[in-house]
Amino acid sequence: MSLENKNNKPVGDSQVTVNLGSIPYGRQNITEEDIQAVTETLKSDFLTQGPKIAEFEESFSNYVGSKYAVAVSNGTAALHLCAMALNVQEGDKVITTPITFAASANCVRYCGGEVVFADIDPETYLLDINKVRELLEASPKGTFKGIIPVDFAGRAVDLEAYRNLANEYGLWIIEDSCHAPGGYFMDSKANKQHCGNGNFADLAIFSFHPVKHIACGEGGMITTNNEKLYEKLLQLRTHGIVKNEKKYKNTPAFANGSTVRSGTAVRSSAVETYPGWYMEMQDLGYNYRLTDFQAALGSSQLKRADEGLAKRRKIAATYQIAFKGKNFIKGQSGVIEGHAYHLYVLEVENRLGLYNYLREHNIFAQIHYIPCHLMPYYREFGWKEGDMPNAENYYKHCISLPMYPTLTDDEQKYVIRKIKNFLVR
Ligand SMILES: Cc1ncc(COP(=O)(O)O)c(C=O)c1O
């Protein structure tokens, strides 16, 4: 089949054909097993939270190596709950990277906090820890409350270094690991530290949007090793409701509808237990629940996560060989230990030309990301061109190539050929 003329694209024997008639930068991989898992759940008694949620949480925390996991409706909700659980308040300053999806920063604003961007390292494209240190050193201790580093493109942040820095200044860390389930960095003792394992960050978050490693349609997960934060997150995920006798603030007498005296309930010896219906809303939470059928899809997808990761790394290695030593390419992500390759980014001189040329040939590369600090919303806080030179320079040149487990060898060869054709013209 000539890829130049293709319209229908089978994506594998056991896989359902997703006929986009084109090669996107990312794509979900839904198998018959996934469909069966969802269908079974749809036929069960549970549509919203049921047994599949706990199953997914357990298998996901095992996968990343954390003690706890909380499934939520999407990655943005996960970030919002983390900011709430860490008690971000009006005016609290939090540092993050400008090269990320806006949600990494927005969660601070949801709680009234102030987002302070620090520039990226032009080699790794990750938040530059030296720039973070400069910011911290330039202000009195206590000025900043936390840091949100992002495992951008799937490259794991060195969280050990961030933990040391955060400890010096009494800061919390939320690891935005939406791009990196299965990714890891090597710590100072040469141990693998998997993204979201909770050894260094207080909380980590993941997204299960279709272009990510694991697709739930919409979905997210928070992982942590901190029991208190875990319990807080469970409560905030469902309206701030507590259903635990030991934690109730109202008395059993009140709960049973017995004695209430102007706000101070009087404990009656006749009524010592809480009735079955009783629960308390103790905080202002949200409905950020994942549904049971989404969790069934997530669990089914998770079984193939390592397989998908291996394929992503193979695709990255092929790109790396194809573009090696080509001086027309300004920079590229090579094969990096522990990289989860949500994205494969090239930096090229004529980015707009390449983007349009690829589209003409049915290849839908994408740009990640327009720097957050230059979004009109954040410009209103005073951020402007020139504030983050590395991020801004990166944005002028970056382009994310097709990267997903069902990308075939022929398709990848076609993509590489088209890029080379364009760049030597
Ligand atoms: C780095 C990053 N953080 C947060 C999010 C938000 O996740 P969701 O789309 O599931 O809300 C995304 C999603 O694209 C992301 O890429």
GROMACS .gro file of C-alpha atoms and ligand atoms in nm:
model
  441
    1MET     CA    1   0.000   0.000   0.000
    2SER     CA    2   0.134   0.342  -0.086
    3LEU     CA    3   0.127   0.554   0.226
    4GLU     CA    4   0.110   0.865   0.011
    5ASN     CA    5  -0.234   0.762  -0.110
    6LYS     CA    6  -0.367   0.585   0.191
    7ASN     CA    7  -0.707   0.653   0.335
    8ASN     CA    8  -0.779   0.342   0.535
    9LYS     CA    9  -0.527   0.231   0.786
   10PRO     CA   10  -0.558  -0.098   0.970
   11VAL     CA   11  -0.386  -0.069   1.306
   12GLY     CA   12  -0.329  -0.434   1.387
   13ASP     CA   13  -0.500  -0.770   1.397
   14SER     CA   14  -0.653  -0.765   1.743
   15GLN     CA   15  -0.708  -0.392   1.726
   16VAL     CA   16  -1.008  -0.193   1.622
   17THR     CA   17  -0.943   0.021   1.313
   18VAL     CA   18  -0.936   0.391   1.395
   19ASN     CA   19  -0.974   0.542   1.052
   20LEU     CA   20  -0.836   0.892   1.066
   21GLY     CA   21  -0.690   0.862   0.716
   22SER     CA   22  -0.378   1.034   0.839
   23ILE     CA   23  -0.081   1.003   1.070
   24PRO     CA   24  -0.141   1.209   1.384
   25TYR     CA   25   0.125   1.293   1.645
   26GLY     CA   26  -0.048   1.070   1.902
   27ARG     CA   27  -0.330   0.819   1.905
   28GLN     CA   28  -0.507   0.581   2.141
   29ASN     CA   29  -0.481   0.206   2.102
   30ILE     CA   30  -0.811   0.036   2.184
   31THR     CA   31  -0.820  -0.345   2.164
   32GLU     CA   32  -1.106  -0.594   2.174
   33GLU     CA   33  -1.002  -0.676   2.532
   34ASP     CA   34  -1.048  -0.310   2.627
   35ILE     CA   35  -1.394  -0.304   2.472
   36GLN     CA   36  -1.486  -0.623   2.653
   37ALA     CA   37  -1.370  -0.479   2.986
   38VAL     CA   38  -1.584  -0.169   2.937
   39THR     CA   39  -1.885  -0.367   2.817
   40GLU     CA   40  -1.871  -0.599   3.117
   41THR     CA   41  -1.867  -0.301   3.350
   42LEU     CA   42  -2.158  -0.137   3.169
   43LYS     CA   43  -2.357  -0.453   3.237
   44SER     CA   44  -2.265  -0.452   3.606
   45ASP     CA   45  -2.439  -0.269   3.891
   46PHE     CA   46  -2.185   0.012   3.894
   47LEU     CA   47  -2.151   0.298   3.650
   48THR     CA   48  -2.000   0.564   3.872
   49GLN     CA   49  -1.753   0.462   4.144
   50GLY     CA   50  -1.759   0.087   4.203
   51PRO     CA   51  -1.507  -0.198   4.235
   52LYS     CA   52  -1.320  -0.109   3.914
   53ILE     CA   53  -1.200   0.217   4.068
   54ALA     CA   54  -1.024   0.043   4.357
   55GLU     CA   55  -0.883  -0.217   4.115
   56PHE     CA   56  -0.743   0.052   3.885
   57GLU     CA   57  -0.601   0.250   4.177
   58GLU     CA   58  -0.429  -0.057   4.314
   59SER     CA   59  -0.280  -0.171   3.985
   60PHE     CA   60  -0.168   0.183   3.900
   61SER     CA   61   0.003   0.238   4.236
   62ASN     CA   62   0.176  -0.099   4.190
   63TYR     CA   63   0.285   0.007   3.842
   64VAL     CA   64   0.448   0.334   3.952
   65GLY     CA   65   0.557   0.206   4.295
   66SER     CA   66   0.359   0.442   4.519
   67LYS     CA   67   0.169   0.354   4.837
   68TYR     CA   68  -0.156   0.524   4.739
   69ALA     CA   69  -0.343   0.623   4.424
   70VAL     CA   70  -0.662   0.825   4.378
   71ALA     CA   71  -0.845   0.801   4.046
   72VAL     CA   72  -1.009   1.123   3.930
   73SER     CA   73  -1.199   1.257   3.630
   74ASN     CA   74  -0.898   1.403   3.444
   75GLY     CA   75  -0.544   1.533   3.491
   76THR     CA   76  -0.662   1.892   3.546
   77ALA     CA   77  -0.890   1.779   3.830
   78ALA     CA   78  -0.593   1.586   3.972
   79LEU     CA   79  -0.383   1.904   3.975
   80HIS     CA   80  -0.664   2.107   4.130
   81LEU     CA   81  -0.715   1.855   4.410
   82CYS     CA   82  -0.339   1.845   4.476
   83ALA     CA   83  -0.324   2.223   4.508
   84MET     CA   84  -0.623   2.211   4.745
   85ALA     CA   85  -0.481   1.925   4.952
   86LEU     CA   86  -0.155   2.120   4.990
   87ASN     CA   87  -0.360   2.417   5.103
   88VAL     CA   88  -0.261   2.665   4.831
   89GLN     CA   89  -0.411   2.997   4.939
   90GLU     CA   90  -0.470   3.341   4.793
   91GLY     CA   91  -0.135   3.495   4.696
   92ASP     CA   92   0.079   3.182   4.759
   93LYS     CA   93   0.365   3.173   4.511
   94VAL     CA   94   0.431   2.848   4.324
   95ILE     CA   95   0.704   2.785   4.064
   96THR     CA   96   0.651   2.592   3.740
   97THR     CA   97   0.774   2.563   3.383
   98PRO     CA   98   0.638   2.764   3.089
   99ILE     CA   99   0.679   2.462   2.855
  100THR     CA  100   0.382   2.256   2.965
  101PHE     CA  101   0.009   2.230   2.915
  102ALA     CA  102  -0.152   2.527   3.091
  103ALA     CA  103  -0.322   2.303   3.349
  104SER     CA  104   0.013   2.259   3.532
  105ALA     CA  105   0.003   2.631   3.615
  106ASN     CA  106  -0.373   2.686   3.629
  107CYS     CA  107  -0.422   2.465   3.935
  108VAL     CA  108  -0.240   2.730   4.139
  109ARG     CA  109  -0.475   2.998   4.007
  110TYR     CA  110  -0.785   2.788   4.089
  111CYS     CA  111  -0.683   2.828   4.454
  112GLY     CA  112  -0.598   3.199   4.419
  113GLY     CA  113  -0.221   3.141   4.421
  114GLU     CA  114   0.037   3.318   4.209
  115VAL     CA  115   0.217   3.132   3.929
  116VAL     CA  116   0.588   3.213   3.899
  117PHE     CA  117   0.747   3.073   3.585
  118ALA     CA  118   1.114   2.976   3.569
  119ASP     CA  119   1.291   2.906   3.240
  120ILE     CA  120   1.368   2.564   3.093
  121ASP     CA  121   1.703   2.395   3.038
  122PRO     CA  122   1.752   2.413   2.658
  123GLU     CA  123   1.908   2.065   2.653
  124THR     CA  124   1.642   1.870   2.845
  125TYR     CA  125   1.346   2.107   2.788
  126LEU     CA  126   1.264   2.058   3.158
  127LEU     CA  127   1.226   2.324   3.427
  128ASP     CA  128   1.583   2.440   3.496
  129ILE     CA  129   1.663   2.372   3.862
  130ASN     CA  130   1.932   2.642   3.857
  131LYS     CA  131   1.674   2.901   3.754
  132VAL     CA  132   1.446   2.778   4.034
  133ARG     CA  133   1.732   2.809   4.281
  134GLU     CA  134   1.803   3.165   4.161
  135LEU     CA  135   1.440   3.258   4.224
  136LEU     CA  136   1.444   3.106   4.572
  137GLU     CA  137   1.773   3.272   4.665
  138ALA     CA  138   1.652   3.613   4.548
  139SER     CA  139   1.360   3.623   4.796
  140PRO     CA  140   1.325   3.582   5.172
  141LYS     CA  141   1.256   3.224   5.284
  142GLY     CA  142   0.882   3.158   5.298
  143THR     CA  143   0.807   3.358   4.983
  144PHE     CA  144   0.741   3.045   4.779
  145LYS     CA  145   0.522   2.751   4.884
  146GLY     CA  146   0.583   2.486   4.622
  147ILE     CA  147   0.724   2.369   4.291
  148ILE     CA  148   0.545   2.188   4.007
  149PRO     CA  149   0.809   2.025   3.783
  150VAL     CA  150   0.677   1.852   3.471
  151ASP     CA  151   0.815   1.531   3.317
  152PHE     CA  152   0.781   1.703   2.983
  153ALA     CA  153   0.757   1.481   2.673
  154GLY     CA  154   0.810   1.179   2.901
  155ARG     CA  155   1.155   1.274   3.030
  156ALA     CA  156   1.170   1.223   3.405
  157VAL     CA  157   1.269   1.519   3.619
  158ASP     CA  158   1.553   1.454   3.866
  159LEU     CA  159   1.326   1.477   4.168
  160GLU     CA  160   1.601   1.391   4.413
  161ALA     CA  161   1.769   1.721   4.329
  162TYR     CA  162   1.435   1.902   4.354
  163ARG     CA  163   1.361   1.738   4.690
  164ASN     CA  164   1.692   1.859   4.831
  165LEU     CA  165   1.623   2.210   4.710
  166ALA     CA  166   1.261   2.202   4.832
  167ASN     CA  167   1.376   2.085   5.177
  168GLU     CA  168   1.613   2.381   5.207
  169TYR     CA  169   1.321   2.617   5.152
  170GLY     CA  170   1.035   2.419   5.312
  171LEU     CA  171   0.848   2.369   4.986
  172TRP     CA  172   0.615   2.098   4.865
  173ILE     CA  173   0.647   1.932   4.521
  174ILE     CA  174   0.373   1.821   4.281
  175GLU     CA  175   0.522   1.614   4.000
  176ASP     CA  176   0.319   1.660   3.682
  177SER     CA  177   0.380   1.322   3.526
  178CYS     CA  178   0.102   1.328   3.265
  179HIS     CA  179   0.359   1.247   2.995
  180ALA     CA  180   0.558   0.985   3.179
  181PRO     CA  181   0.392   0.675   3.325
  182GLY     CA  182   0.670   0.415   3.326
  183GLY     CA  183   0.942   0.681   3.299
  184TYR     CA  184   1.224   0.701   3.553
  185PHE     CA  185   1.546   0.881   3.647
  186MET     CA  186   1.857   0.735   3.809
  187ASP     CA  187   1.915   0.869   4.161
  188SER     CA  188   2.251   0.946   4.322
  189LYS     CA  189   2.277   0.582   4.437
  190ALA     CA  190   2.216   0.455   4.083
  191ASN     CA  191   1.862   0.335   4.166
  192LYS     CA  192   1.576   0.373   3.921
  193GLN     CA  193   1.319   0.616   4.053
  194HIS     CA  194   0.994   0.581   3.865
  195CYS     CA  195   0.776   0.882   3.792
  196GLY     CA  196   0.499   0.910   4.048
  197ASN     CA  197   0.656   0.668   4.301
  198GLY     CA  198   0.621   0.926   4.575
  199ASN     CA  199   0.978   0.890   4.704
  200PHE     CA  200   1.059   1.257   4.644
  201ALA     CA  201   0.745   1.445   4.538
  202ASP     CA  202   0.460   1.494   4.785
  203LEU     CA  203   0.208   1.423   4.512
  204ALA     CA  204   0.224   1.319   4.146
  205ILE     CA  205  -0.044   1.339   3.880
  206PHE     CA  206  -0.122   1.157   3.555
  207SER     CA  207  -0.369   1.209   3.269
  208PHE     CA  208  -0.553   0.940   3.074
  209HIS     CA  209  -0.648   1.159   2.779
  210PRO     CA  210  -0.645   0.953   2.455
  211VAL     CA  211  -0.304   1.077   2.335
  212LYS     CA  212  -0.139   0.968   2.660
  213HIS     CA  213   0.013   0.626   2.736
  214ILE     CA  214  -0.309   0.500   2.897
  215ALA     CA  215  -0.646   0.615   2.765
  216CYS     CA  216  -0.971   0.636   2.963
  217GLY     CA  217  -1.139   0.890   2.732
  218GLU     CA  218  -1.098   1.138   3.013
  219GLY     CA  219  -0.930   1.035   3.334
  220GLY     CA  220  -0.656   1.111   3.581
  221MET     CA  221  -0.468   0.970   3.879
  222ILE     CA  222  -0.290   1.114   4.180
  223THR     CA  223  -0.020   0.908   4.351
  224THR     CA  224   0.143   0.968   4.688
  225ASN     CA  225   0.311   0.798   4.983
  226ASN     CA  226   0.156   1.041   5.229
  227GLU     CA  227  -0.145   0.891   5.410
  228LYS     CA  228  -0.283   1.224   5.532
  229LEU     CA  229  -0.278   1.374   5.183
  230TYR     CA  230  -0.431   1.055   5.046
  231GLU     CA  231  -0.725   1.078   5.284
  232LYS     CA  232  -0.771   1.446   5.212
  233LEU     CA  233  -0.777   1.375   4.838
  234LEU     CA  234  -1.042   1.104   4.878
  235GLN     CA  235  -1.257   1.352   5.065
  236LEU     CA  236  -1.207   1.639   4.820
  237ARG     CA  237  -1.279   1.413   4.522
  238THR     CA  238  -1.637   1.370   4.649
  239HIS     CA  239  -1.764   1.710   4.765
  240GLY     CA  240  -1.553   1.713   5.084
  241ILE     CA  241  -1.776   1.440   5.227
  242VAL     CA  242  -1.657   1.219   5.515
  243LYS     CA  243  -1.818   0.882   5.584
  244ASN     CA  244  -1.629   0.763   5.890
  245GLU     CA  245  -1.776   0.760   6.241
  246LYS     CA  246  -1.443   0.833   6.403
  247LYS     CA  247  -1.412   1.161   6.216
  248TYR     CA  248  -1.761   1.305   6.253
  249LYS     CA  249  -1.796   1.648   6.408
  250ASN     CA  250  -2.169   1.637   6.477
  251THR     CA  251  -2.295   1.409   6.754
  252PRO     CA  252  -2.491   1.084   6.709
  253ALA     CA  253  -2.789   1.256   6.876
  254PHE     CA  254  -2.792   1.521   6.606
  255ALA     CA  255  -2.737   1.262   6.333
  256ASN     CA  256  -3.035   1.060   6.457
  257GLY     CA  257  -3.255   1.369   6.465
  258SER     CA  258  -3.275   1.368   6.845
  259THR     CA  259  -3.148   1.654   7.055
  260VAL     CA  260  -3.010   1.970   6.900
  261ARG     CA  261  -2.973   2.286   7.108
  262SER     CA  262  -2.882   2.608   6.919
  263GLY     CA  263  -2.587   2.459   6.730
  264THR     CA  264  -2.446   2.262   7.025
  265ALA     CA  265  -2.574   1.911   6.996
  266VAL     CA  266  -2.617   1.730   7.326
  267ARG     CA  267  -2.503   1.366   7.336
  268SER     CA  268  -2.791   1.151   7.455
  269SER     CA  269  -2.710   0.827   7.634
  270ALA     CA  270  -2.991   0.661   7.438
  271VAL     CA  271  -2.834   0.747   7.100
  272GLU     CA  272  -2.468   0.656   7.077
  273THR     CA  273  -2.434   0.538   6.721
  274TYR     CA  274  -2.469   0.714   6.387
  275PRO     CA  275  -2.750   0.597   6.155
  276GLY     CA  276  -2.662   0.419   5.826
  277TRP     CA  277  -2.745   0.716   5.605
  278TYR     CA  278  -2.524   0.957   5.792
  279MET     CA  279  -2.229   1.141   5.634
  280GLU     CA  280  -2.078   1.484   5.677
  281MET     CA  281  -1.959   1.746   5.431
  282GLN     CA  282  -1.662   1.887   5.618
  283ASP     CA  283  -1.481   2.071   5.338
  284LEU     CA  284  -1.569   2.238   5.011
  285GLY     CA  285  -1.485   1.960   4.762
  286TYR     CA  286  -1.590   1.872   4.409
  287ASN     CA  287  -1.728   1.586   4.205
  288TYR     CA  288  -1.402   1.479   4.039
  289ARG     CA  289  -1.484   1.107   4.030
  290LEU     CA  290  -1.386   0.872   3.751
  291THR     CA  291  -1.657   0.628   3.639
  292ASP     CA  292  -1.625   0.253   3.684
  293PHE     CA  293  -1.632   0.185   3.308
  294GLN     CA  294  -1.351   0.436   3.252
  295ALA     CA  295  -1.153   0.265   3.528
  296ALA     CA  296  -1.217  -0.074   3.360
  297LEU     CA  297  -1.071   0.069   3.039
  298GLY     CA  298  -0.776   0.215   3.231
  299SER     CA  299  -0.698  -0.119   3.401
  300SER     CA  300  -0.721  -0.304   3.072
  301GLN     CA  301  -0.490  -0.049   2.905
  302LEU     CA  302  -0.246  -0.060   3.195
  303LYS     CA  303  -0.181  -0.430   3.123
  304ARG     CA  304  -0.021  -0.321   2.794
  305ALA     CA  305   0.161  -0.016   2.932
  306ASP     CA  306   0.508  -0.173   2.924
  307GLU     CA  307   0.453  -0.307   2.574
  308GLY     CA  308   0.350   0.041   2.458
  309LEU     CA  309   0.647   0.199   2.633
  310ALA     CA  310   0.888  -0.042   2.461
  311LYS     CA  311   0.735   0.048   2.125
  312ARG     CA  312   0.766   0.420   2.198
  313ARG     CA  313   1.132   0.375   2.286
  314LYS     CA  314   1.189   0.177   1.964
  315ILE     CA  315   1.025   0.453   1.759
  316ALA     CA  316   1.245   0.712   1.935
  317ALA     CA  317   1.557   0.506   1.861
  318THR     CA  318   1.460   0.489   1.491
  319TYR     CA  319   1.408   0.867   1.474
  320GLN     CA  320   1.736   0.916   1.654
  321ILE     CA  321   1.929   0.707   1.400
  322ALA     CA  322   1.751   0.871   1.107
  323PHE     CA  323   1.832   1.224   1.219
  324LYS     CA  324   2.174   1.163   1.372
  325GLY     CA  325   2.441   1.407   1.259
  326LYS     CA  326   2.201   1.600   1.037
  327ASN     CA  327   2.318   1.954   1.091
  328PHE     CA  328   1.995   2.099   0.956
  329ILE     CA  329   1.830   1.994   1.278
  330LYS     CA  330   1.911   2.228   1.561
  331GLY     CA  331   1.837   1.992   1.843
  332GLN     CA  332   1.657   1.673   1.916
  333SER     CA  333   1.573   1.442   2.199
  334GLY     CA  334   1.807   1.147   2.169
  335VAL     CA  335   1.755   0.808   2.328
  336ILE     CA  336   1.760   0.890   2.695
  337GLU     CA  337   1.751   0.637   2.977
  338GLY     CA  338   1.412   0.627   3.145
  339HIS     CA  339   1.243   0.855   2.888
  340ALA     CA  340   0.877   0.753   2.840
  341TYR     CA  341   0.847   0.926   2.500
  342HIS     CA  342   0.500   1.069   2.513
  343LEU     CA  343   0.646   1.307   2.254
  344TYR     CA  344   0.943   1.299   2.020
  345VAL     CA  345   1.049   1.659   1.968
  346LEU     CA  346   1.269   1.800   1.692
  347GLU     CA  347   1.390   2.155   1.672
  348VAL     CA  348   1.414   2.286   1.317
  349GLU     CA  349   1.492   2.622   1.157
  350ASN     CA  350   1.180   2.647   0.939
  351ARG     CA  351   0.924   2.502   1.174
  352LEU     CA  352   0.615   2.656   1.011
  353GLY     CA  353   0.730   2.534   0.668
  354LEU     CA  354   0.785   2.180   0.795
  355TYR     CA  355   0.455   2.174   0.982
  356ASN     CA  356   0.261   2.280   0.671
  357TYR     CA  357   0.457   2.049   0.440
  358LEU     CA  358   0.385   1.750   0.665
  359ARG     CA  359   0.016   1.836   0.676
  360GLU     CA  360   0.008   1.847   0.296
  361HIS     CA  361   0.137   1.490   0.314
  362ASN     CA  362  -0.117   1.372   0.569
  363ILE     CA  363   0.122   1.388   0.865
  364PHE     CA  364  -0.023   1.583   1.154
  365ALA     CA  365   0.273   1.683   1.367
  366GLN     CA  366   0.196   1.911   1.661
  367ILE     CA  367   0.359   2.187   1.863
  368HIS     CA  368   0.415   2.138   2.238
  369TYR     CA  369   0.389   2.396   2.378
  370ILE     CA  370   0.312   2.761   2.327
  371PRO     CA  371   0.490   2.899   2.637
  372CYS     CA  372   0.235   2.939   2.915
  373HIS     CA  373   0.368   3.274   3.034
  374LEU     CA  374   0.281   3.425   2.693
  375MET     CA  375  -0.078   3.307   2.693
  376PRO     CA  376  -0.299   3.619   2.704
  377TYR     CA  377  -0.429   3.511   3.045
  378TYR     CA  378  -0.081   3.505   3.199
  379ARG     CA  379   0.035   3.819   3.012
  380GLU     CA  380  -0.225   3.999   3.224
  381PHE     CA  381  -0.008   3.919   3.527
  382GLY     CA  382   0.283   4.103   3.363
  383TRP     CA  383   0.463   3.816   3.186
  384LYS     CA  384   0.609   3.924   2.853
  385GLU     CA  385   0.841   3.825   2.568
  386GLY     CA  386   1.200   3.802   2.681
  387ASP     CA  387   1.113   3.677   3.032
  388MET     CA  388   1.193   3.310   2.947
  389PRO     CA  389   1.447   3.319   2.660
  390ASN     CA  390   1.511   2.943   2.649
  391ALA     CA  391   1.142   2.854   2.645
  392GLU     CA  392   1.069   3.119   2.383
  393ASN     CA  393   1.356   3.007   2.160
  394TYR     CA  394   1.246   2.644   2.199
  395TYR     CA  395   0.891   2.738   2.098
  396LYS     CA  396   1.016   2.896   1.772
  397HIS     CA  397   1.169   2.567   1.658
  398CYS     CA  398   0.995   2.272   1.823
  399ILE     CA  399   0.776   2.019   1.647
  400SER     CA  400   0.642   1.690   1.789
  401LEU     CA  401   0.660   1.399   1.544
  402PRO     CA  402   0.418   1.105   1.530
  403MET     CA  403   0.478   0.889   1.837
  404TYR     CA  404   0.236   0.615   1.943
  405PRO     CA  405   0.262   0.238   1.982
  406THR     CA  406   0.057   0.150   1.673
  407LEU     CA  407   0.270   0.364   1.440
  408THR     CA  408   0.393   0.108   1.186
  409ASP     CA  409   0.747   0.082   1.052
  410ASP     CA  410   0.623   0.186   0.708
  411GLU     CA  411   0.448   0.488   0.848
  412GLN     CA  412   0.754   0.594   1.042
  413LYS     CA  413   0.976   0.550   0.736
  414TYR     CA  414   0.732   0.765   0.541
  415VAL     CA  415   0.742   1.037   0.810
  416ILE     CA  416   1.123   1.033   0.816
  417ARG     CA  417   1.144   1.047   0.436
  418LYS     CA  418   0.911   1.344   0.419
  419ILE     CA  419   1.105   1.532   0.688
  420LYS     CA  420   1.435   1.469   0.510
  421ASN     CA  421   1.283   1.571   0.176
  422PHE     CA  422   1.167   1.896   0.326
  423LEU     CA  423   1.483   1.980   0.514
  424VAL     CA  424   1.722   1.929   0.218
  425ARG     CA  425   1.510   2.127  -0.029
  426LIG     C1  426   0.161   1.813   3.123
  426LIG     C2  427   0.012   1.806   3.136
  426LIG     N1  428  -0.045   1.841   3.253
  426LIG     C3  429  -0.177   1.836   3.271
  426LIG     C4  430  -0.263   1.795   3.170
  426LIG     C5  431  -0.410   1.793   3.193
  426LIG     O1  432  -0.465   1.665   3.179
  426LIG     P1  433  -0.618   1.644   3.132
  426LIG     O2  434  -0.625   1.678   2.986
  426LIG     O3  435  -0.643   1.499   3.158
  426LIG     O4  436  -0.702   1.732   3.215
  426LIG     C6  437  -0.208   1.757   3.047
  426LIG     C7  438  -0.296   1.713   2.938
  426LIG     O5  439  -0.276   1.735   2.823
  426LIG     C8  440  -0.068   1.763   3.029
  426LIG     O6  441  -0.011   1.730   2.912
   0.00000   0.00000   0.00000
